[in-house]
Amino acid sequence: MLNLDYTISNLKGKTILITGGASGFGAAFAARWASAGAQIIIGDINPAGETIVAQIRTESANENVHFIHLDVTSWSSQVNFFRQAVQLSQHGGIDAVVANAGINDRDEARQLENPTVDYLNDPHPPAPSSKTVDVNLSGVLYTVHLAQWFLPRNPDSQPCSESEQTSHRDRHILLVGSTASLHPLISQAPYTITKHAVLGLFRCLRVTAPVSGGIRVNIICPYFTDIGLMNAPARVILAGVPIGQPEDVVEAATYLMANQTCSGRSLVTGPRLKLGLPDRALLSRESLDEQTGEGEDSERGVWECQLHDVETADIFTERMLKAVKAVVATRGWIGWAKGLAGALAWPVMKNWNKA
Ligand SMILES: NC(=O)c1ccc[n+]([C@@H]2O[C@H](COP(=O)([O-])OP(=O)(O)OC[C@H]3O[C@@H](n4cnc5c(N)ncnc54)[C@H](O)[C@@H]3O)[C@@H](O)[C@H]2O)c1
């Protein structure tokens, strides 16, 4: 098993919301974190979540595990989920939100690329289904939007910090992407585009959320894993190919959840392999800079990805600040203020000139 640097007791007393927690990864996260003493609130469209909650309560000897009916595609259902969660929370706040609910509807994917409706003659031709987009993208956006409102209001929480390993009240969004966030899953366009979009969301929020709401944002991108969405057709296609172990996905997610210095981190999980590649996984950015690039030969199923993106964003921000400073230095603060006033007045002047 991997040696990840976290203190599991940090999860004790944390209130964690998990969408799509009635089965698969969501249920596995819930079981692991409930055993560590976290308060878990599962939201799922599947009423089987009640049974899962009862089972987790018994196995973890933790009564603070709850199920709330949730349809992530419905805004009112999501608002209700967050409001009820705050009511249930032992400390009146939410420490972490896992936007995990997701589907992969292969029929929808096939129909999208193979239209069968007679669009010339059908009097009422139906639009193609957008179910996958509704769940995997709109649903995630609703969840994340509400998380960005509720997390900074978590009583006694502090803005996230990459430098300090603490166990104070948290503000954490964990996104669930896929390796389909990083490369196309040919013939499954809806799933691919939604998982690419979740990665795009992560790449934006990892920069802004720590600043705007003190929220740390991380993502896991699992490869095909022996759980949940891995249905019979997928197993046939992948027959003989090694697939990911659910324990590695749970371990990667637990690391990101329990180690509060993790911010803007993206972990890929997959089959356990010895790749002999530089050990880029599970390192802070600072220690990554010090890497010699030597290959490592131990077997692992968790890897860091998209690190270059942090550097690109940092360089962009740094250059923007330098450019602003250069303008201020050349024109002086008064010149800069005049320029800004001109920019703000531009919409009014534009309409004035039109009239
Ligand atoms: N299993 C894999 O191989 C794999 C690989 C990469 C990524 N993922 C991602 O992991 C996440 C969980 O998938 P899983 O494999 O555990 O599958 P799963 O089917 O076991 O879990 C998904 C859960 O989402 C729930 N859900 C579906 N529609 C919903 C809705 N409208 N509102 C609320 N809940 C809804 C389902 O009821 C289910 O409990 C998904 O985002 C998936 O894309 C899975």
CSV table of C-alpha atoms and ligand atoms in Angstrom, one decimal:
chain,number,residue,atom,x,y,z
A,1,MET,CA,0.0,0.0,0.0
A,2,LEU,CA,1.1,3.6,-0.6
A,3,ASN,CA,2.7,5.6,2.0
A,4,LEU,CA,0.6,8.9,2.0
A,5,ASP,CA,1.3,11.6,4.5
A,6,TYR,CA,-1.8,12.4,6.4
A,7,THR,CA,-3.2,12.1,9.9
A,8,ILE,CA,-6.5,10.3,9.8
A,9,SER,CA,-7.6,11.7,13.2
A,10,ASN,CA,-7.9,15.1,11.4
A,11,LEU,CA,-11.2,13.9,10.0
A,12,LYS,CA,-12.7,13.4,13.4
A,13,GLY,CA,-15.7,15.7,13.9
A,14,LYS,CA,-15.5,17.1,10.3
A,15,THR,CA,-18.8,17.4,8.5
A,16,ILE,CA,-18.4,16.0,4.9
A,17,LEU,CA,-21.1,16.1,2.2
A,18,ILE,CA,-20.8,13.4,-0.5
A,19,THR,CA,-23.1,13.6,-3.6
A,20,GLY,CA,-23.7,10.2,-5.2
A,21,GLY,CA,-22.7,8.5,-2.0
A,22,ALA,CA,-25.2,5.6,-2.1
A,23,SER,CA,-22.9,3.3,-4.0
A,24,GLY,CA,-19.4,3.0,-5.6
A,25,PHE,CA,-16.7,5.4,-4.6
A,26,GLY,CA,-19.0,7.7,-2.7
A,27,ALA,CA,-20.1,4.9,-0.4
A,28,ALA,CA,-16.5,3.7,0.0
A,29,PHE,CA,-15.4,7.3,1.0
A,30,ALA,CA,-18.3,7.5,3.4
A,31,ALA,CA,-17.4,4.2,5.1
A,32,ARG,CA,-13.7,5.1,5.4
A,33,TRP,CA,-14.2,8.6,6.8
A,34,ALA,CA,-17.1,7.6,9.1
A,35,SER,CA,-14.7,5.0,10.7
A,36,ALA,CA,-12.3,7.9,11.3
A,37,GLY,CA,-15.1,9.8,13.2
A,38,ALA,CA,-16.2,12.2,10.5
A,39,GLN,CA,-19.8,13.2,10.2
A,40,ILE,CA,-21.0,12.0,6.8
A,41,ILE,CA,-24.0,13.3,4.9
A,42,ILE,CA,-24.7,11.4,1.8
A,43,GLY,CA,-27.0,12.9,-1.0
A,44,ASP,CA,-28.2,10.6,-3.7
A,45,ILE,CA,-31.1,10.0,-6.0
A,46,ASN,CA,-31.1,6.4,-5.1
A,47,PRO,CA,-33.1,5.6,-2.0
A,48,ALA,CA,-30.7,2.7,-1.3
A,49,GLY,CA,-28.6,5.4,0.4
A,50,GLU,CA,-30.7,4.7,3.5
A,51,THR,CA,-29.5,1.1,3.6
A,52,ILE,CA,-25.9,2.1,3.0
A,53,VAL,CA,-26.1,4.6,5.8
A,54,ALA,CA,-27.5,2.0,8.2
A,55,GLN,CA,-24.7,-0.4,7.3
A,56,ILE,CA,-22.0,2.3,7.7
A,57,ARG,CA,-23.4,3.3,11.1
A,58,THR,CA,-23.2,-0.3,12.3
A,59,GLU,CA,-19.8,-1.1,10.9
A,60,SER,CA,-18.2,2.2,12.0
A,61,ALA,CA,-20.0,2.5,15.3
A,62,ASN,CA,-20.6,6.1,14.2
A,63,GLU,CA,-24.2,7.4,14.4
A,64,ASN,CA,-23.3,10.6,12.6
A,65,VAL,CA,-24.0,9.3,9.1
A,66,HIS,CA,-27.0,10.6,7.3
A,67,PHE,CA,-28.8,10.2,4.0
A,68,ILE,CA,-30.7,13.0,2.2
A,69,HIS,CA,-32.6,12.4,-1.0
A,70,LEU,CA,-30.8,14.5,-3.7
A,71,ASP,CA,-31.2,14.9,-7.4
A,72,VAL,CA,-28.0,16.8,-8.4
A,73,THR,CA,-29.7,18.0,-11.6
A,74,SER,CA,-32.3,19.9,-9.6
A,75,TRP,CA,-31.3,23.3,-8.2
A,76,SER,CA,-34.0,23.2,-5.5
A,77,SER,CA,-32.9,19.7,-4.4
A,78,GLN,CA,-29.3,20.8,-4.1
A,79,VAL,CA,-30.3,23.9,-2.0
A,80,ASN,CA,-32.4,21.6,0.2
A,81,PHE,CA,-29.4,19.2,0.5
A,82,PHE,CA,-27.1,21.9,1.8
A,83,ARG,CA,-29.6,23.5,4.1
A,84,GLN,CA,-30.6,20.1,5.7
A,85,ALA,CA,-26.9,19.3,6.0
A,86,VAL,CA,-26.3,22.4,8.0
A,87,GLN,CA,-29.2,21.5,10.3
A,88,LEU,CA,-27.7,18.0,10.8
A,89,SER,CA,-24.2,19.3,11.3
A,90,GLN,CA,-22.9,18.9,14.9
A,91,HIS,CA,-21.2,22.3,14.7
A,92,GLY,CA,-23.6,24.1,12.3
A,93,GLY,CA,-21.2,24.1,9.4
A,94,ILE,CA,-19.8,22.2,6.4
A,95,ASP,CA,-16.1,21.3,6.3
A,96,ALA,CA,-15.9,19.5,3.0
A,97,VAL,CA,-18.0,18.7,-0.1
A,98,VAL,CA,-17.3,15.9,-2.5
A,99,ALA,CA,-18.9,16.4,-5.9
A,100,ASN,CA,-18.9,12.7,-6.7
A,101,ALA,CA,-22.3,11.9,-8.3
A,102,GLY,CA,-21.8,10.9,-11.9
A,103,ILE,CA,-23.2,8.7,-14.7
A,104,ASN,CA,-22.0,7.2,-18.0
A,105,ASP,CA,-24.9,6.4,-20.2
A,106,ARG,CA,-23.6,4.4,-23.1
A,107,ASP,CA,-27.0,4.4,-25.0
A,108,GLU,CA,-27.1,8.2,-24.8
A,109,ALA,CA,-23.5,8.4,-26.1
A,110,ARG,CA,-24.3,6.0,-29.0
A,111,GLN,CA,-27.4,7.9,-30.0
A,112,LEU,CA,-25.6,11.2,-29.9
A,113,GLU,CA,-23.2,10.1,-32.6
A,114,ASN,CA,-25.6,8.0,-34.5
A,115,PRO,CA,-28.8,10.1,-35.1
A,116,THR,CA,-31.8,7.8,-36.0
A,117,VAL,CA,-34.6,10.4,-35.9
A,118,ASP,CA,-36.0,11.5,-39.3
A,119,TYR,CA,-35.1,15.2,-38.7
A,120,LEU,CA,-36.5,16.2,-42.2
A,121,ASN,CA,-40.0,14.8,-41.7
A,122,ASP,CA,-40.6,14.1,-38.1
A,123,PRO,CA,-43.2,16.7,-37.0
A,124,HIS,CA,-41.8,16.9,-33.5
A,125,PRO,CA,-38.1,15.8,-33.6
A,126,PRO,CA,-36.8,15.3,-30.1
A,127,ALA,CA,-33.5,17.0,-29.1
A,128,PRO,CA,-30.7,14.6,-28.2
A,129,SER,CA,-30.6,13.6,-24.6
A,130,SER,CA,-28.3,15.7,-22.3
A,131,LYS,CA,-28.6,13.5,-19.2
A,132,THR,CA,-24.9,13.0,-18.7
A,133,VAL,CA,-24.2,16.7,-19.1
A,134,ASP,CA,-27.1,17.4,-16.6
A,135,VAL,CA,-25.7,15.1,-13.9
A,136,ASN,CA,-21.9,15.3,-14.5
A,137,LEU,CA,-21.6,19.0,-15.3
A,138,SER,CA,-24.7,21.0,-14.3
A,139,GLY,CA,-25.0,18.9,-11.2
A,140,VAL,CA,-21.3,19.5,-10.3
A,141,LEU,CA,-21.6,23.2,-11.0
A,142,TYR,CA,-24.6,23.5,-8.7
A,143,THR,CA,-22.8,21.5,-5.9
A,144,VAL,CA,-19.6,23.6,-6.2
A,145,HIS,CA,-21.5,26.9,-6.4
A,146,LEU,CA,-23.3,26.1,-3.1
A,147,ALA,CA,-20.1,24.8,-1.6
A,148,GLN,CA,-18.5,28.1,-2.3
A,149,TRP,CA,-21.2,29.9,-0.4
A,150,PHE,CA,-21.5,27.5,2.6
A,151,LEU,CA,-17.8,26.6,3.2
A,152,PRO,CA,-16.5,30.1,4.1
A,153,ARG,CA,-19.4,30.3,6.5
A,154,ASN,CA,-18.3,27.2,8.4
A,155,PRO,CA,-18.0,28.4,12.0
A,156,ASP,CA,-14.4,28.6,13.3
A,157,SER,CA,-13.0,27.6,10.0
A,158,GLN,CA,-9.9,29.4,8.7
A,159,PRO,CA,-8.8,30.1,5.1
A,160,CYS,CA,-6.8,27.2,3.7
A,161,SER,CA,-3.0,27.2,4.0
A,162,GLU,CA,-0.6,25.1,2.0
A,163,SER,CA,2.1,25.6,4.6
A,164,GLU,CA,0.4,24.5,7.8
A,165,GLN,CA,-0.7,21.0,8.7
A,166,THR,CA,-3.6,21.6,11.0
A,167,SER,CA,-6.8,20.0,12.1
A,168,HIS,CA,-8.9,23.1,12.5
A,169,ARG,CA,-12.3,23.4,10.8
A,170,ASP,CA,-11.8,22.9,7.0
A,171,ARG,CA,-13.1,24.4,3.8
A,172,HIS,CA,-12.5,21.8,1.1
A,173,ILE,CA,-14.0,20.9,-2.3
A,174,LEU,CA,-13.0,17.5,-3.7
A,175,LEU,CA,-13.9,17.1,-7.4
A,176,VAL,CA,-14.2,13.7,-8.9
A,177,GLY,CA,-12.9,13.6,-12.5
A,178,SER,CA,-11.7,10.6,-14.4
A,179,THR,CA,-8.8,9.7,-16.7
A,180,ALA,CA,-11.5,10.7,-19.2
A,181,SER,CA,-10.7,14.2,-17.9
A,182,LEU,CA,-7.2,13.8,-19.4
A,183,HIS,CA,-7.8,11.9,-22.6
A,184,PRO,CA,-10.9,11.0,-24.7
A,185,LEU,CA,-12.9,7.9,-24.0
A,186,ILE,CA,-13.6,7.2,-27.7
A,187,SER,CA,-17.3,6.6,-28.4
A,188,GLN,CA,-18.3,8.1,-25.1
A,189,ALA,CA,-18.4,11.8,-26.0
A,190,PRO,CA,-20.9,13.0,-23.3
A,191,TYR,CA,-18.8,11.4,-20.5
A,192,THR,CA,-15.5,12.6,-21.9
A,193,ILE,CA,-16.7,16.2,-22.4
A,194,THR,CA,-18.2,16.4,-18.9
A,195,LYS,CA,-15.1,15.0,-17.2
A,196,HIS,CA,-12.9,17.4,-19.3
A,197,ALA,CA,-15.1,20.1,-18.0
A,198,VAL,CA,-14.7,19.1,-14.4
A,199,LEU,CA,-10.9,19.3,-14.9
A,200,GLY,CA,-11.4,22.7,-16.4
A,201,LEU,CA,-13.4,23.8,-13.4
A,202,PHE,CA,-10.6,22.5,-11.1
A,203,ARG,CA,-7.9,24.3,-13.1
A,204,CYS,CA,-9.8,27.6,-12.6
A,205,LEU,CA,-10.9,27.1,-9.0
A,206,ARG,CA,-7.5,25.9,-7.7
A,207,VAL,CA,-6.3,29.5,-8.4
A,208,THR,CA,-9.3,31.5,-7.3
A,209,ALA,CA,-11.1,29.6,-4.5
A,210,PRO,CA,-8.3,29.8,-2.0
A,211,VAL,CA,-8.2,33.6,-2.5
A,212,SER,CA,-12.0,34.3,-2.7
A,213,GLY,CA,-13.2,31.9,0.0
A,214,GLY,CA,-10.2,30.4,1.6
A,215,ILE,CA,-11.3,27.1,0.1
A,216,ARG,CA,-8.9,24.4,-1.0
A,217,VAL,CA,-9.9,22.5,-4.1
A,218,ASN,CA,-8.5,19.2,-5.2
A,219,ILE,CA,-9.4,16.6,-7.8
A,220,ILE,CA,-9.0,12.8,-8.2
A,221,CYS,CA,-9.0,11.3,-11.7
A,222,PRO,CA,-9.6,7.6,-11.4
A,223,TYR,CA,-8.9,5.2,-14.3
A,224,PHE,CA,-11.3,2.3,-14.8
A,225,THR,CA,-11.7,0.9,-11.3
A,226,ASP,CA,-13.3,-2.3,-10.0
A,227,ILE,CA,-16.4,-0.5,-8.6
A,228,GLY,CA,-19.6,1.4,-9.5
A,229,LEU,CA,-19.6,2.5,-13.1
A,230,MET,CA,-17.5,-0.5,-14.2
A,231,ASN,CA,-20.4,-2.4,-15.6
A,232,ALA,CA,-20.5,-5.6,-17.7
A,233,PRO,CA,-19.8,-4.1,-21.1
A,234,ALA,CA,-16.8,-2.1,-19.7
A,235,ARG,CA,-15.5,-5.3,-18.1
A,236,VAL,CA,-15.8,-7.2,-21.5
A,237,ILE,CA,-13.9,-4.4,-23.3
A,238,LEU,CA,-11.2,-4.3,-20.7
A,239,ALA,CA,-10.9,-8.1,-20.3
A,240,GLY,CA,-7.3,-9.0,-19.5
A,241,VAL,CA,-6.3,-5.3,-18.9
A,242,PRO,CA,-5.3,-4.4,-15.4
A,243,ILE,CA,-7.8,-2.0,-13.8
A,244,GLY,CA,-7.6,0.3,-10.7
A,245,GLN,CA,-8.2,-0.9,-7.1
A,246,PRO,CA,-11.0,1.0,-5.2
A,247,GLU,CA,-8.6,1.0,-2.1
A,248,ASP,CA,-6.2,3.3,-4.0
A,249,VAL,CA,-8.9,5.7,-5.0
A,250,VAL,CA,-10.2,5.8,-1.4
A,251,GLU,CA,-6.6,6.3,-0.1
A,252,ALA,CA,-5.9,9.1,-2.6
A,253,ALA,CA,-9.2,10.9,-1.6
A,254,THR,CA,-8.5,10.3,2.1
A,255,TYR,CA,-5.1,11.9,1.7
A,256,LEU,CA,-6.5,15.0,0.1
A,257,MET,CA,-9.3,15.1,2.6
A,258,ALA,CA,-7.2,14.7,5.8
A,259,ASN,CA,-4.1,16.6,4.9
A,260,GLN,CA,-5.2,20.2,5.0
A,261,THR,CA,-2.0,21.4,3.3
A,262,CYS,CA,-3.3,19.8,0.1
A,263,SER,CA,-4.6,22.5,-2.2
A,264,GLY,CA,-4.8,22.6,-6.0
A,265,ARG,CA,-3.6,18.9,-6.1
A,266,SER,CA,-4.7,16.5,-8.8
A,267,LEU,CA,-4.2,12.8,-8.4
A,268,VAL,CA,-4.6,10.1,-11.0
A,269,THR,CA,-5.3,6.6,-9.8
A,270,GLY,CA,-4.9,3.5,-11.9
A,271,PRO,CA,-3.8,-0.1,-11.9
A,272,ARG,CA,-0.8,-0.7,-9.7
A,273,LEU,CA,2.3,-0.6,-11.9
A,274,LYS,CA,6.0,-0.2,-11.8
A,275,LEU,CA,6.6,2.4,-14.4
A,276,GLY,CA,10.1,3.5,-13.4
A,277,LEU,CA,9.1,7.1,-14.0
A,278,PRO,CA,10.3,10.0,-11.8
A,279,ASP,CA,8.5,10.0,-8.6
A,280,ARG,CA,6.2,12.9,-9.3
A,281,ALA,CA,3.4,11.6,-7.1
A,282,LEU,CA,2.5,12.7,-3.6
A,283,LEU,CA,5.0,15.5,-3.4
A,284,SER,CA,4.6,19.1,-2.5
A,285,ARG,CA,5.4,21.6,-5.2
A,286,GLU,CA,8.5,22.6,-3.3
A,287,SER,CA,9.8,19.0,-3.1
A,288,LEU,CA,8.9,18.5,-6.7
A,289,ASP,CA,11.3,21.3,-7.6
A,290,GLU,CA,14.1,19.5,-5.9
A,291,GLN,CA,13.4,16.2,-7.8
A,292,THR,CA,16.4,14.8,-9.5
A,293,GLY,CA,14.2,13.0,-12.0
A,294,GLU,CA,15.5,9.6,-11.0
A,295,GLY,CA,13.2,6.7,-11.8
A,296,GLU,CA,11.5,4.9,-8.9
A,297,ASP,CA,10.8,1.2,-9.0
A,298,SER,CA,8.1,0.6,-6.4
A,299,GLU,CA,4.6,-0.4,-7.5
A,300,ARG,CA,1.9,2.2,-7.2
A,301,GLY,CA,-1.5,3.2,-8.3
A,302,VAL,CA,-1.6,6.9,-7.5
A,303,TRP,CA,0.1,9.6,-9.5
A,304,GLU,CA,0.2,13.4,-9.5
A,305,CYS,CA,-1.0,15.1,-12.7
A,306,GLN,CA,-1.5,18.6,-14.1
A,307,LEU,CA,1.2,20.0,-12.0
A,308,HIS,CA,2.6,22.1,-14.9
A,309,ASP,CA,-0.8,23.9,-14.8
A,310,VAL,CA,-0.1,25.4,-11.3
A,311,GLU,CA,3.2,26.8,-12.6
A,312,THR,CA,1.6,28.2,-15.7
A,313,ALA,CA,-1.2,29.9,-13.7
A,314,ASP,CA,1.4,31.2,-11.2
A,315,ILE,CA,3.6,32.6,-14.0
A,316,PHE,CA,0.5,34.2,-15.6
A,317,THR,CA,-0.5,35.8,-12.4
A,318,GLU,CA,3.0,36.9,-11.7
A,319,ARG,CA,3.3,38.5,-15.1
A,320,MET,CA,0.0,40.3,-14.8
A,321,LEU,CA,1.1,41.8,-11.5
A,322,LYS,CA,4.4,42.8,-13.0
A,323,ALA,CA,2.6,44.4,-15.9
A,324,VAL,CA,0.3,46.3,-13.6
A,325,LYS,CA,3.2,47.5,-11.4
A,326,ALA,CA,5.1,48.6,-14.6
A,327,VAL,CA,2.1,50.6,-15.7
A,328,VAL,CA,1.8,52.2,-12.3
A,329,ALA,CA,5.5,53.0,-12.2
A,330,THR,CA,5.4,54.6,-15.6
A,331,ARG,CA,2.2,56.6,-15.4
A,332,GLY,CA,2.0,57.1,-11.6
A,333,TRP,CA,-1.0,56.2,-9.5
A,334,ILE,CA,-2.9,59.2,-10.8
A,335,GLY,CA,-2.4,58.1,-14.5
A,336,TRP,CA,-3.5,54.6,-13.5
A,337,ALA,CA,-6.6,55.9,-11.7
A,338,LYS,CA,-7.5,58.0,-14.7
A,339,GLY,CA,-7.2,55.0,-17.0
A,340,LEU,CA,-9.3,52.9,-14.7
A,341,ALA,CA,-12.0,55.6,-14.5
A,342,GLY,CA,-12.0,55.7,-18.3
A,343,ALA,CA,-12.4,51.9,-18.5
A,344,LEU,CA,-15.3,52.0,-16.0
A,345,ALA,CA,-17.0,54.9,-17.8
A,346,TRP,CA,-16.7,53.1,-21.2
A,347,PRO,CA,-20.1,51.4,-21.1
A,348,VAL,CA,-21.9,54.7,-20.3
A,349,MET,CA,-19.9,56.6,-23.0
A,350,LYS,CA,-20.6,53.9,-25.6
A,351,ASN,CA,-24.4,54.2,-25.1
A,352,TRP,CA,-24.1,58.0,-25.0
A,353,ASN,CA,-22.4,58.0,-28.4
A,354,LYS,CA,-25.0,55.6,-29.8
A,355,ALA,CA,-27.8,58.0,-28.7
B,1,LIG,N1,-15.8,3.4,-11.4
B,1,LIG,C1,-14.9,3.9,-12.3
B,1,LIG,O1,-14.2,3.2,-13.0
B,1,LIG,C2,-14.7,5.4,-12.4
B,1,LIG,C3,-13.6,5.9,-13.0
B,1,LIG,C4,-13.4,7.2,-13.1
B,1,LIG,C5,-14.3,8.1,-12.5
B,1,LIG,N2,-15.4,7.6,-11.9
B,1,LIG,C6,-16.3,8.7,-11.3
B,1,LIG,O2,-16.5,8.4,-9.9
B,1,LIG,C7,-17.8,8.9,-9.6
B,1,LIG,C8,-18.6,7.8,-8.9
B,1,LIG,O3,-18.8,6.8,-9.8
B,1,LIG,P1,-18.9,5.2,-9.3
B,1,LIG,O4,-18.1,4.4,-10.2
B,1,LIG,O5,-18.8,5.1,-7.9
B,1,LIG,O6,-20.4,4.9,-9.8
B,1,LIG,P2,-21.8,4.6,-9.0
B,1,LIG,O7,-22.8,4.4,-10.1
B,1,LIG,O8,-21.5,3.5,-8.1
B,1,LIG,O9,-22.0,5.9,-8.2
B,1,LIG,C9,-22.6,7.1,-8.7
B,1,LIG,C10,-23.7,7.5,-7.8
B,1,LIG,O10,-24.3,8.8,-8.3
B,1,LIG,C11,-25.7,8.7,-8.1
B,1,LIG,N3,-26.4,9.5,-9.0
B,1,LIG,C12,-26.6,9.4,-10.3
B,1,LIG,N4,-27.4,10.4,-10.8
B,1,LIG,C13,-27.7,11.2,-9.7
B,1,LIG,C14,-28.4,12.4,-9.5
B,1,LIG,N5,-29.1,12.9,-10.6
B,1,LIG,N6,-28.5,12.9,-8.3
B,1,LIG,C15,-27.9,12.4,-7.3
B,1,LIG,N7,-27.1,11.2,-7.4
B,1,LIG,C16,-27.0,10.7,-8.6
B,1,LIG,C17,-26.0,7.2,-8.3
B,1,LIG,O11,-27.3,6.9,-7.7
B,1,LIG,C18,-24.8,6.5,-7.6
B,1,LIG,O12,-25.1,6.2,-6.3
B,1,LIG,C19,-18.5,9.4,-10.9
B,1,LIG,O13,-18.3,10.8,-10.9
B,1,LIG,C20,-17.7,8.7,-11.9
B,1,LIG,O14,-17.7,9.4,-13.1
B,1,LIG,C21,-15.6,6.3,-11.8
